[in-house]
PDB file of C-alpha atoms and ligand atoms in Angstrom:
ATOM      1  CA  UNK R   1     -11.775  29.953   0.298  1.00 93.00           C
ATOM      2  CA  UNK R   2     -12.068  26.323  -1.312  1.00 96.00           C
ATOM      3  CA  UNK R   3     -14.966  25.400  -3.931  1.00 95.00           C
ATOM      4  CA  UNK R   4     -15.658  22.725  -5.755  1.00 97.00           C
ATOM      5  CA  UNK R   5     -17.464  22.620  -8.812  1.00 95.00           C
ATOM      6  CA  UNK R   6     -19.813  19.892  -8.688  1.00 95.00           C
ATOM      7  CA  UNK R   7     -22.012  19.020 -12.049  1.00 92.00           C
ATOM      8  CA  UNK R   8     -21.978  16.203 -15.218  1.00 90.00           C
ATOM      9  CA  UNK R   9     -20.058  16.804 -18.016  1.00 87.00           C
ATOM     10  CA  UNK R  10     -20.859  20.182 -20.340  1.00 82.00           C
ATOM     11  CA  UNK R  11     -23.216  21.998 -17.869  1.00 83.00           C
ATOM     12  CA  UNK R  12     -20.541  25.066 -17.363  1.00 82.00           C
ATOM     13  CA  UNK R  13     -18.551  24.368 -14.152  1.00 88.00           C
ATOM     14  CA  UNK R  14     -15.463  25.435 -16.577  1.00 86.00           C
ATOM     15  CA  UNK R  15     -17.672  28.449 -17.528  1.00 83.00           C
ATOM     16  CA  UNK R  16     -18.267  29.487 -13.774  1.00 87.00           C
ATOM     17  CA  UNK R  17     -15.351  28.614 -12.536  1.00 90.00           C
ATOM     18  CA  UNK R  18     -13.672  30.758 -15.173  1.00 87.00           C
ATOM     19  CA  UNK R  19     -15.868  34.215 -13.882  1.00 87.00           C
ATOM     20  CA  UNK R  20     -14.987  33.100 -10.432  1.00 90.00           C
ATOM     21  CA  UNK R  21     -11.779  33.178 -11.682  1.00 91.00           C
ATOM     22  CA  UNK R  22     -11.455  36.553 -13.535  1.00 87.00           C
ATOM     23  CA  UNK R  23     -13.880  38.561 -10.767  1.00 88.00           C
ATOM     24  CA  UNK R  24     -12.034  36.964  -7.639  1.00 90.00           C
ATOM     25  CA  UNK R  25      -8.679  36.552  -8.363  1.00 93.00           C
ATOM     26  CA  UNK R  26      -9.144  32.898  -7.623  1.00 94.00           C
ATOM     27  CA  UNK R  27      -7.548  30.343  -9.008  1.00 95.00           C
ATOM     28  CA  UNK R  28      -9.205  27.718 -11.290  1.00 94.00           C
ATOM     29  CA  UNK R  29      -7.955  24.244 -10.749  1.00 96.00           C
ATOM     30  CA  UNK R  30      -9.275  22.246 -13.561  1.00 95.00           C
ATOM     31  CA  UNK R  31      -7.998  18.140 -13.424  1.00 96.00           C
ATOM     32  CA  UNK R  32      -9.209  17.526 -16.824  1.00 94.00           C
ATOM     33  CA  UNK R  33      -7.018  20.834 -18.037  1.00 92.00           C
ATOM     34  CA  UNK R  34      -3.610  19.454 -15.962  1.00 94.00           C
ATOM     35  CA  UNK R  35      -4.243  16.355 -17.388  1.00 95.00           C
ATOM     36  CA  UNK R  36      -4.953  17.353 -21.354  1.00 92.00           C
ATOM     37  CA  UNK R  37      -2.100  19.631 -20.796  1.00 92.00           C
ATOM     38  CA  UNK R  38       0.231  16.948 -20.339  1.00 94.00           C
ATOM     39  CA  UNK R  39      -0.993  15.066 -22.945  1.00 93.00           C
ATOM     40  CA  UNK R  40      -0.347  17.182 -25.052  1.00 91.00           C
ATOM     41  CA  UNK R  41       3.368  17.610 -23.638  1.00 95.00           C
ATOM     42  CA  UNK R  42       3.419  13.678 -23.807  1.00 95.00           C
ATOM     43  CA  UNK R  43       4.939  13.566 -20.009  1.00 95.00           C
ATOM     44  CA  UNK R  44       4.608   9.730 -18.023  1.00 96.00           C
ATOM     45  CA  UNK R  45       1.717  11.590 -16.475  1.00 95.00           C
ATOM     46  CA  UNK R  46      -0.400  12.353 -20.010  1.00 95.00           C
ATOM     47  CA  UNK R  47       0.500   8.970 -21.316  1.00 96.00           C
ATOM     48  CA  UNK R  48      -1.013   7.133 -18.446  1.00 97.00           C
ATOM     49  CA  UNK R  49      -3.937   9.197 -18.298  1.00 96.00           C
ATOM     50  CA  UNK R  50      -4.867   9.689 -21.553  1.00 94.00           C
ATOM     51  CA  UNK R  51      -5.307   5.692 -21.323  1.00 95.00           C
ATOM     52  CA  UNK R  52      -8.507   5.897 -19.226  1.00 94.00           C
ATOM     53  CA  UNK R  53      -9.363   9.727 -20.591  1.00 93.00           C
ATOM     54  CA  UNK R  54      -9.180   8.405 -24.655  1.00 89.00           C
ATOM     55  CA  UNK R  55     -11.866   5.818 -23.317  1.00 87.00           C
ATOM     56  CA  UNK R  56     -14.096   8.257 -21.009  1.00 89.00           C
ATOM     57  CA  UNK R  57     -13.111   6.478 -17.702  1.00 93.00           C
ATOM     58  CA  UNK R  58     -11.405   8.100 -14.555  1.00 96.00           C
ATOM     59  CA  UNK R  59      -7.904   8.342 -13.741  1.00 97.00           C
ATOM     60  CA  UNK R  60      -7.288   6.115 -11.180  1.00 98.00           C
ATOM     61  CA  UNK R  61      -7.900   7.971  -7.954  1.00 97.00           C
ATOM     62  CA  UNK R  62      -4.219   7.472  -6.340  1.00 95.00           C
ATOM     63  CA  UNK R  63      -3.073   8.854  -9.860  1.00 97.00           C
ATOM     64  CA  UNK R  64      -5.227  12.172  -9.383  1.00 97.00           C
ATOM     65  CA  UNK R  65      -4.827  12.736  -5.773  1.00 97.00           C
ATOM     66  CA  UNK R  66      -1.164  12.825  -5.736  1.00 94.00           C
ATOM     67  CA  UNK R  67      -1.506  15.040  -8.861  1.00 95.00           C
ATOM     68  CA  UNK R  68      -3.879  17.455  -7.371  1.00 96.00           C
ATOM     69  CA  UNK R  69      -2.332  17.141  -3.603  1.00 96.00           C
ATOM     70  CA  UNK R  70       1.030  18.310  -5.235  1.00 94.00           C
ATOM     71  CA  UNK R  71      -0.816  21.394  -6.937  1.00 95.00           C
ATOM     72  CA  UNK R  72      -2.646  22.391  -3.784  1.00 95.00           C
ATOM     73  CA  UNK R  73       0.993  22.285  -1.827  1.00 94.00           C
ATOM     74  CA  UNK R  74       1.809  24.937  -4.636  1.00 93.00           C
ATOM     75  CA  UNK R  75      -0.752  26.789  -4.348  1.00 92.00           C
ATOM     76  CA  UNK R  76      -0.949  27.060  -0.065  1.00 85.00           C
ATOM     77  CA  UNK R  77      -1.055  30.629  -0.695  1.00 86.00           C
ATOM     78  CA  UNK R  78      -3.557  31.546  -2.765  1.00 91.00           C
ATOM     79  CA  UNK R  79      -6.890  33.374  -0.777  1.00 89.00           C
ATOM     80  CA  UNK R  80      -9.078  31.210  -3.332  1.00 94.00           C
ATOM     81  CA  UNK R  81      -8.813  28.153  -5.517  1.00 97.00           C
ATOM     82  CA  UNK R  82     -11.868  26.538  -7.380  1.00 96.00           C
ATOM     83  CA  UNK R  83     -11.537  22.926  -7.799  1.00 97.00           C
ATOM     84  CA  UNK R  84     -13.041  22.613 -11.211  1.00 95.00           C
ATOM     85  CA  UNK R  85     -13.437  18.659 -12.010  1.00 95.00           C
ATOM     86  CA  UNK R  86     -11.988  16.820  -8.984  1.00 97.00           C
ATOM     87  CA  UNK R  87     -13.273  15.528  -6.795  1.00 98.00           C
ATOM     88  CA  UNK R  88     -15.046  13.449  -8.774  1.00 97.00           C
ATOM     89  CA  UNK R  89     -15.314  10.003  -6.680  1.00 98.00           C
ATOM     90  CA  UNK R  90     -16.146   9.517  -2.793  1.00 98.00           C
ATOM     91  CA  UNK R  91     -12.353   8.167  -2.143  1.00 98.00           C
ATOM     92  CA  UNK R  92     -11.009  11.491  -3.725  1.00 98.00           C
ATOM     93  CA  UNK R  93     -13.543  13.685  -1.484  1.00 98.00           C
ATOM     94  CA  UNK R  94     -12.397  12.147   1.889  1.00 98.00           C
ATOM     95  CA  UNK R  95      -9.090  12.292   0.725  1.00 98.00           C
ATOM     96  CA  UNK R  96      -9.070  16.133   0.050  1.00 98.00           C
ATOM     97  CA  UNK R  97     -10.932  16.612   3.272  1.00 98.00           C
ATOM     98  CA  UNK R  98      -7.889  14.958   4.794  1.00 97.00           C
ATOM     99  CA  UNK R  99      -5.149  16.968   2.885  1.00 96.00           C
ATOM    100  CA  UNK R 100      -7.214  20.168   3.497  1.00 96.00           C
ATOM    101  CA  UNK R 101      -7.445  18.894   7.454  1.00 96.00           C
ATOM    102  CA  UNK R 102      -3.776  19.097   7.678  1.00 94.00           C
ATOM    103  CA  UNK R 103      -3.897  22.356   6.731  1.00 91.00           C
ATOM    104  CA  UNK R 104      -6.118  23.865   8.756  1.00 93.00           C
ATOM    105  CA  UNK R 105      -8.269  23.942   5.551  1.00 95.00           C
ATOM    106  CA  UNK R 106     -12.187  22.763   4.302  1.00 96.00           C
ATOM    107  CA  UNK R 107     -14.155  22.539   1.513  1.00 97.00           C
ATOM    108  CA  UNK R 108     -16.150  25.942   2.242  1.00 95.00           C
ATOM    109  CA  UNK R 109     -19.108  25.921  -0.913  1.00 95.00           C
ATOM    110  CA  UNK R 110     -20.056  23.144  -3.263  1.00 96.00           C
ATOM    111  CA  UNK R 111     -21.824  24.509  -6.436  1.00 93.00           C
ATOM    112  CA  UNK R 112     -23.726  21.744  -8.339  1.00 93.00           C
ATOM    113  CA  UNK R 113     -24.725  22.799 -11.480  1.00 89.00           C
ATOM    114  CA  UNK R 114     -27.604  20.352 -12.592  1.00 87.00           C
ATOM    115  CA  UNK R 115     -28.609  20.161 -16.373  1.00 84.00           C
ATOM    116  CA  UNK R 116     -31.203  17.777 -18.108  1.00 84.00           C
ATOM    117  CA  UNK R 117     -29.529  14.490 -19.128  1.00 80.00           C
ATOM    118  CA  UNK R 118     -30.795  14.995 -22.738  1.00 79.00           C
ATOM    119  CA  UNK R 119     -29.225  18.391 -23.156  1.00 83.00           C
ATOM    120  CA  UNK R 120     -25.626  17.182 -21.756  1.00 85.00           C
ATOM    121  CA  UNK R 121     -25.027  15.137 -24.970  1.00 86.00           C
ATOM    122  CA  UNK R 122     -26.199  18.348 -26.650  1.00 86.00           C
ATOM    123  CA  UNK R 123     -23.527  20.487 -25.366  1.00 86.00           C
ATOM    124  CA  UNK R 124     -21.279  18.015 -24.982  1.00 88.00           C
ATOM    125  CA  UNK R 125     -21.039  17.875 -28.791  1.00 89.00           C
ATOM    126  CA  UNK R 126     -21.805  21.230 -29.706  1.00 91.00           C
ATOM    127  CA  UNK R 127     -18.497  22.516 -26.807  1.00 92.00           C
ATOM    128  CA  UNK R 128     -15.292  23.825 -28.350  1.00 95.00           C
ATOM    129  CA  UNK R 129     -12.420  24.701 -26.291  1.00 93.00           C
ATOM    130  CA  UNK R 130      -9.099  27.230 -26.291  1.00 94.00           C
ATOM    131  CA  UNK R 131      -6.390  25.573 -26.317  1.00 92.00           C
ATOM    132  CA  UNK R 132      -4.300  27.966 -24.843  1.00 92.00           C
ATOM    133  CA  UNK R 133      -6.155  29.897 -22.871  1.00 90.00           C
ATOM    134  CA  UNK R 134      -8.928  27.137 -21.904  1.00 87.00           C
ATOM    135  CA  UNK R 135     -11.890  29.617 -22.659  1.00 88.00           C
ATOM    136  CA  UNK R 136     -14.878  27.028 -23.143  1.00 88.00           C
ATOM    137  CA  UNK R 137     -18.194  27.725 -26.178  1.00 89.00           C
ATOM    138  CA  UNK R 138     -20.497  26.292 -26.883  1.00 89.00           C
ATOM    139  CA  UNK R 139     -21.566  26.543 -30.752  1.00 92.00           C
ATOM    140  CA  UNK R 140     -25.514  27.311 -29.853  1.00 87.00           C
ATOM    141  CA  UNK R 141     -25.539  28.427 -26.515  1.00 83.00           C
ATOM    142  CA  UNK R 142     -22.400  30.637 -25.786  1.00 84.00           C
ATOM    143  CA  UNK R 143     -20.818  30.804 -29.401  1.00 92.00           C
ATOM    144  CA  UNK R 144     -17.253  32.976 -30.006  1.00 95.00           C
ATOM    145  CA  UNK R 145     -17.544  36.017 -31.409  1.00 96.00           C
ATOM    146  CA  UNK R 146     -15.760  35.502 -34.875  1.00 97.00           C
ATOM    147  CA  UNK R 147     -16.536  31.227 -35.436  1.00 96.00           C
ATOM    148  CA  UNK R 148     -13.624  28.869 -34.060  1.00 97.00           C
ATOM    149  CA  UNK R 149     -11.725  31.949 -33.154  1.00 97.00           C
ATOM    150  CA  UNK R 150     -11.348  32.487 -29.105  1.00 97.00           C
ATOM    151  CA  UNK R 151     -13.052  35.695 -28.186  1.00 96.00           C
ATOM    152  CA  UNK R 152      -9.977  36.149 -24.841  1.00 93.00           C
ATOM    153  CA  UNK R 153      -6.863  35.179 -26.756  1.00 96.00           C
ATOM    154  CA  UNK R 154      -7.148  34.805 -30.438  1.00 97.00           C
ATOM    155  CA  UNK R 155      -6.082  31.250 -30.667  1.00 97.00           C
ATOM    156  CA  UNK R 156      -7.870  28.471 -33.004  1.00 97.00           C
ATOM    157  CA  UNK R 157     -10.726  27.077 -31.417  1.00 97.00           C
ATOM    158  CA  UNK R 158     -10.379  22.940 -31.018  1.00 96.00           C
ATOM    159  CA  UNK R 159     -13.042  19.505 -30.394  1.00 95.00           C
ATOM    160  CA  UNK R 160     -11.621  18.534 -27.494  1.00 89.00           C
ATOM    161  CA  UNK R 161     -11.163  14.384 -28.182  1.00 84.00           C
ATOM    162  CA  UNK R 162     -13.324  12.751 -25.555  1.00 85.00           C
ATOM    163  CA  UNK R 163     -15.923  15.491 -26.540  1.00 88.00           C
ATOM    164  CA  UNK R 164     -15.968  13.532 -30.317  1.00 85.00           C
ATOM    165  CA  UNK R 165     -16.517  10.165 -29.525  1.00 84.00           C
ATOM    166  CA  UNK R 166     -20.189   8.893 -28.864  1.00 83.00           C
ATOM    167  CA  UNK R 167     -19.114   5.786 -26.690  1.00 85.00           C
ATOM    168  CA  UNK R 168     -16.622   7.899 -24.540  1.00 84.00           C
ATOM    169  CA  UNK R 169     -19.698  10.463 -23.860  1.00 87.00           C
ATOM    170  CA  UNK R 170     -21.396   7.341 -22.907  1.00 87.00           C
ATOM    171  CA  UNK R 171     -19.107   6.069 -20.920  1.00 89.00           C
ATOM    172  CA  UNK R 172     -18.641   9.187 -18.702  1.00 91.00           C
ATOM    173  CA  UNK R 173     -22.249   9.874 -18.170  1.00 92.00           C
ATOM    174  CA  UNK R 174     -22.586   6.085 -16.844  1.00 93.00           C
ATOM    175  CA  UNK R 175     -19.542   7.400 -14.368  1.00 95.00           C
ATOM    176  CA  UNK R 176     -20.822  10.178 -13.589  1.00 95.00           C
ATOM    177  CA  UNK R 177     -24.099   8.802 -12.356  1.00 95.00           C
ATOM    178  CA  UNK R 178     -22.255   5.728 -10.383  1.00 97.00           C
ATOM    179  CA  UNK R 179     -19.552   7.485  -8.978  1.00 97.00           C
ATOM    180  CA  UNK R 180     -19.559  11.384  -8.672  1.00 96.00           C
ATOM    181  CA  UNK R 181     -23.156  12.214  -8.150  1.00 95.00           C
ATOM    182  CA  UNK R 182     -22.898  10.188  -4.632  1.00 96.00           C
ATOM    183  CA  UNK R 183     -20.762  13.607  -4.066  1.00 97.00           C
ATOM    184  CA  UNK R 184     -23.683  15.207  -3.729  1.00 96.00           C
ATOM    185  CA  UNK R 185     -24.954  13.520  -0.794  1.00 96.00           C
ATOM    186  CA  UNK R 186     -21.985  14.215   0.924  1.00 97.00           C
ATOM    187  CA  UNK R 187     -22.068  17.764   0.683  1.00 97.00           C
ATOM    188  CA  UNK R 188     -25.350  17.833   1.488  1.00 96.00           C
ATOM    189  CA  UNK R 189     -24.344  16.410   5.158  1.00 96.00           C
ATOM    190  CA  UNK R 190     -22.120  19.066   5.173  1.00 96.00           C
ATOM    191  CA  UNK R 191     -24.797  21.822   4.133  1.00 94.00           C
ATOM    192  CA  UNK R 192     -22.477  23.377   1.630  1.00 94.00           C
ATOM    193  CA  UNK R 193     -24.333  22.680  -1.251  1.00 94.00           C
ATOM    194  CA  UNK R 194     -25.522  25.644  -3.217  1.00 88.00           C
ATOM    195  CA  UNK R 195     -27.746  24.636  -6.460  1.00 82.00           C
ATOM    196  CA  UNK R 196     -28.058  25.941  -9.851  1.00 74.00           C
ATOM    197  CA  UNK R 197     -31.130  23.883 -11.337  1.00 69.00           C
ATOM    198  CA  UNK R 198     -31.551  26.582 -14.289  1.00 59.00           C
ATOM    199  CA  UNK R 199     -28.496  25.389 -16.630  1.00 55.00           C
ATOM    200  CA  UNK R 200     -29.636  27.593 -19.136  1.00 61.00           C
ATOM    201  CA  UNK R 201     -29.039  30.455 -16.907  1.00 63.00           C
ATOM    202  CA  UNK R 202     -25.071  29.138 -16.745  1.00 62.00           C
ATOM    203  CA  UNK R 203     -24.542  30.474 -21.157  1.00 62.00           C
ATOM    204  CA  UNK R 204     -26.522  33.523 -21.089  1.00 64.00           C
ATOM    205  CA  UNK R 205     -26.717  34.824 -17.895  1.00 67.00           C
ATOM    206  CA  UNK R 206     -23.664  33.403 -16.409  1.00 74.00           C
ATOM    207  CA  UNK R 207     -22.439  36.527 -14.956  1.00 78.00           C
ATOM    208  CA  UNK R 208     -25.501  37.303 -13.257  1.00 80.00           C
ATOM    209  CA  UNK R 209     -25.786  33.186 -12.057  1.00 81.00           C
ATOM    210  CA  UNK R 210     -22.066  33.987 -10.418  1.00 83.00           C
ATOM    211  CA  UNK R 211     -23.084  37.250  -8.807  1.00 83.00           C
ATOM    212  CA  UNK R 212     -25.891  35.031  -7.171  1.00 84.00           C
ATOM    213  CA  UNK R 213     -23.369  32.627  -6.197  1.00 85.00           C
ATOM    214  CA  UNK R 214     -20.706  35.369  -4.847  1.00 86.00           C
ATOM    215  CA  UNK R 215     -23.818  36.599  -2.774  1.00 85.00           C
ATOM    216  CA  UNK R 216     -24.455  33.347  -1.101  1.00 84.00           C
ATOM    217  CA  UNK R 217     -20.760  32.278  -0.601  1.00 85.00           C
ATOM    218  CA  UNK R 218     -20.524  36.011   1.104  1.00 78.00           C
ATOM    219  CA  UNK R 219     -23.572  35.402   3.040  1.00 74.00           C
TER     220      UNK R 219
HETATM  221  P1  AMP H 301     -13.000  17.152 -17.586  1.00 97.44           P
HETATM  222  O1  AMP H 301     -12.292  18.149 -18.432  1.00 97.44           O
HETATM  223  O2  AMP H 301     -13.189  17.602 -16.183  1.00 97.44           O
HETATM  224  O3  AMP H 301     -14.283  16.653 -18.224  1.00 97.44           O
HETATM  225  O4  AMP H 301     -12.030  15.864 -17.501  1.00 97.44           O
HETATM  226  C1  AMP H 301     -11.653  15.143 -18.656  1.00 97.44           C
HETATM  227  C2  AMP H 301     -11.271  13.732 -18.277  1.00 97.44           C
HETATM  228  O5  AMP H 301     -10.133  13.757 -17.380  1.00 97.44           O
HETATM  229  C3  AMP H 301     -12.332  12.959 -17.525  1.00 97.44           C
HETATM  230  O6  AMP H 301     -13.293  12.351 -18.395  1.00 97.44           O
HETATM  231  C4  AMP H 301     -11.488  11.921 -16.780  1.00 97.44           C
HETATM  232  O7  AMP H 301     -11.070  10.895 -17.654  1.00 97.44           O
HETATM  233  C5  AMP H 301     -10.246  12.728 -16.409  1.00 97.44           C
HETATM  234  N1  AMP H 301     -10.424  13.358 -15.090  1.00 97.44           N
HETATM  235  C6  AMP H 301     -10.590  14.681 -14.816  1.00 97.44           C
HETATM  236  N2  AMP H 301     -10.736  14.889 -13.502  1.00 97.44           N
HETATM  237  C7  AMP H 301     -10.667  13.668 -12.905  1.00 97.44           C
HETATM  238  C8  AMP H 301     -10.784  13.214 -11.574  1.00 97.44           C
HETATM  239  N3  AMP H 301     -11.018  14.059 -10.558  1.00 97.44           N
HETATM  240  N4  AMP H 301     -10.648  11.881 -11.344  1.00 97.44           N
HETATM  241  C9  AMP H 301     -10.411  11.013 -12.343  1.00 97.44           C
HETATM  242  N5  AMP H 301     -10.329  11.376 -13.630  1.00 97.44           N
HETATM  243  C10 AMP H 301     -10.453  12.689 -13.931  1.00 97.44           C
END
C-alpha cells in the first residue's frame, strides 16, 4: 500500500501520517525529516539542502528523487509506506510513478488535506516539533501535555527553522501554490484522491479523521 500525503505546509499530513503510522504498522516517509536529519548530522546531503530549505525553496528535484528512490529500494518490503512531503512537484510525481512501475508498484490513495490559507501561517508559527521522535504540536490546536515537553518521548520540544522565518513561510506558500498543488490534478485523473476539507478535524479529531480515511482506503 503506497500513500501520499498531499496538503500546504502545517495542515497535519505529519499528524496523519504519524496515526497511519502507529495503527498500521506503516511506515512514514517524511522528505523534510531525512533531510533536517542530515542537517543536523552536517552530511554533503544536509549541507546542500539546507541551502534551498534555510530559504523556503525546494530541493532540486534530481537531489530528492535519488534520495527518496534509494529509501524506497530499502524499504521494498514493507506492506505500507506513507510518503509524507514528496512528491511535491509534477517531475517528482511521474518520476515515482516510474520507480514504483518497475516494481510492479502504484500510488494506491492520495489524501489532500486542505486548510484555509489564513490559518496555515497560523499554525505554521504556532507548530513545534520532537526532535527525536518527530511528534508534531501545535501550541493552540494540539498542544503537549506538559509545555515544550514531547508527550511520546520526553525530549525538549524545538521551532523548527524554516517554521521562524516570515519570508521563508512566504516563500513556500508561493511554491506550494505554483508547483505542488498542480499534484492535485493529477491524482484526480487517477481518481485516488480522497479529501479532508475540515482541517480542524485533523488536531482534535484526528483519530477519528484517520479511521474515516482507513475506511475508504479499505473500501
Ligand atoms: P517539510 O517538512 O515537508 O515541510 O519539508 C521541509 C523542507 O524540505 C521544504 O520546505 C523543502 O525545502 C524541503 N523538501 C521536503 N520535501 C521536498 C520535496 N519533495 N522536494 C523538494 N524539497 C523538499
Amino acid at each position: 500500500m503506497i500513500i501520499i500525503m498531499l496538503g500546504a505546509q502545517g495542515t497535519g499530513k505529519g499528524t496523519v501520517a504519524g496515526i497511519l503510522n502507529k495503527k498500521n504498522g506503516w511506515i512514514q516517509l517524511s522528505t523534510g525529516d531525512i533531510f533536517r536529519e542530515n542537517i543536523s548530522k552536517g552530511t554533503e546531503l544536509g549541507i546542500e539542502a539546507n541551502k534551498y530549505i534555510s530559504k523556503g525553496c525546494l530541493v532540486p528535484d534530481e537531489i530528492t528523487i535519488s534520495m527518496v528512490e534509494k529509501r524506497l529500494e530499502e524499504l521494498k518490503d514493507e506492506k505500507g509506506i506513507i510518503l509524507d512531503g514528496f512528491p511535491r512537484t509534477l517531475e517528482q510525481a511521474e518520476k515515482l510513478d516510474e520507480i514504483l512501475d518497475s516494481k510492479g508498484k502504484k500510488v494506491d490513495w492520495v489524501i489532500n488535506l486542505e486548510t484555509p490559507r489564513d490559518e496555515i501561517i497560523e499554525r505554521m508559527l504556532n507548530r513545534r516539533v520532537c526532535p527525536k521522535c518527530k511528534s508534531t504540536y501545535n501550541l493552540k490546536l494540539h498542544p503537549s501535555k506538559v509545555e515544550g515537553i514531547c508527550d511520546n518521548c520526553g525530549s525538549e520540544l524545538i521551532i523548527r527553522a524554516d517554521d521562524s522565518d516570515p519570508e521563508a513561510i512566504k516563500k513556500r506558500l508561493e511554491i506550494y501554490d505554483t508547483q505542488t498543488k498542480p499534484l492535485i490534478d493529477f491524482y484526480n485523473n487517477k481518481g485516488i484522491v480522497i479529501v479532508e476539507e475540515i482541517s480542524e478535524r485533523i488536531n482534535r479529531f484526528a483519530e477519528e479523521a484517520c479511521q474515516d480515511f482507513m475506511h475508504r482506503i479499505q473500501g
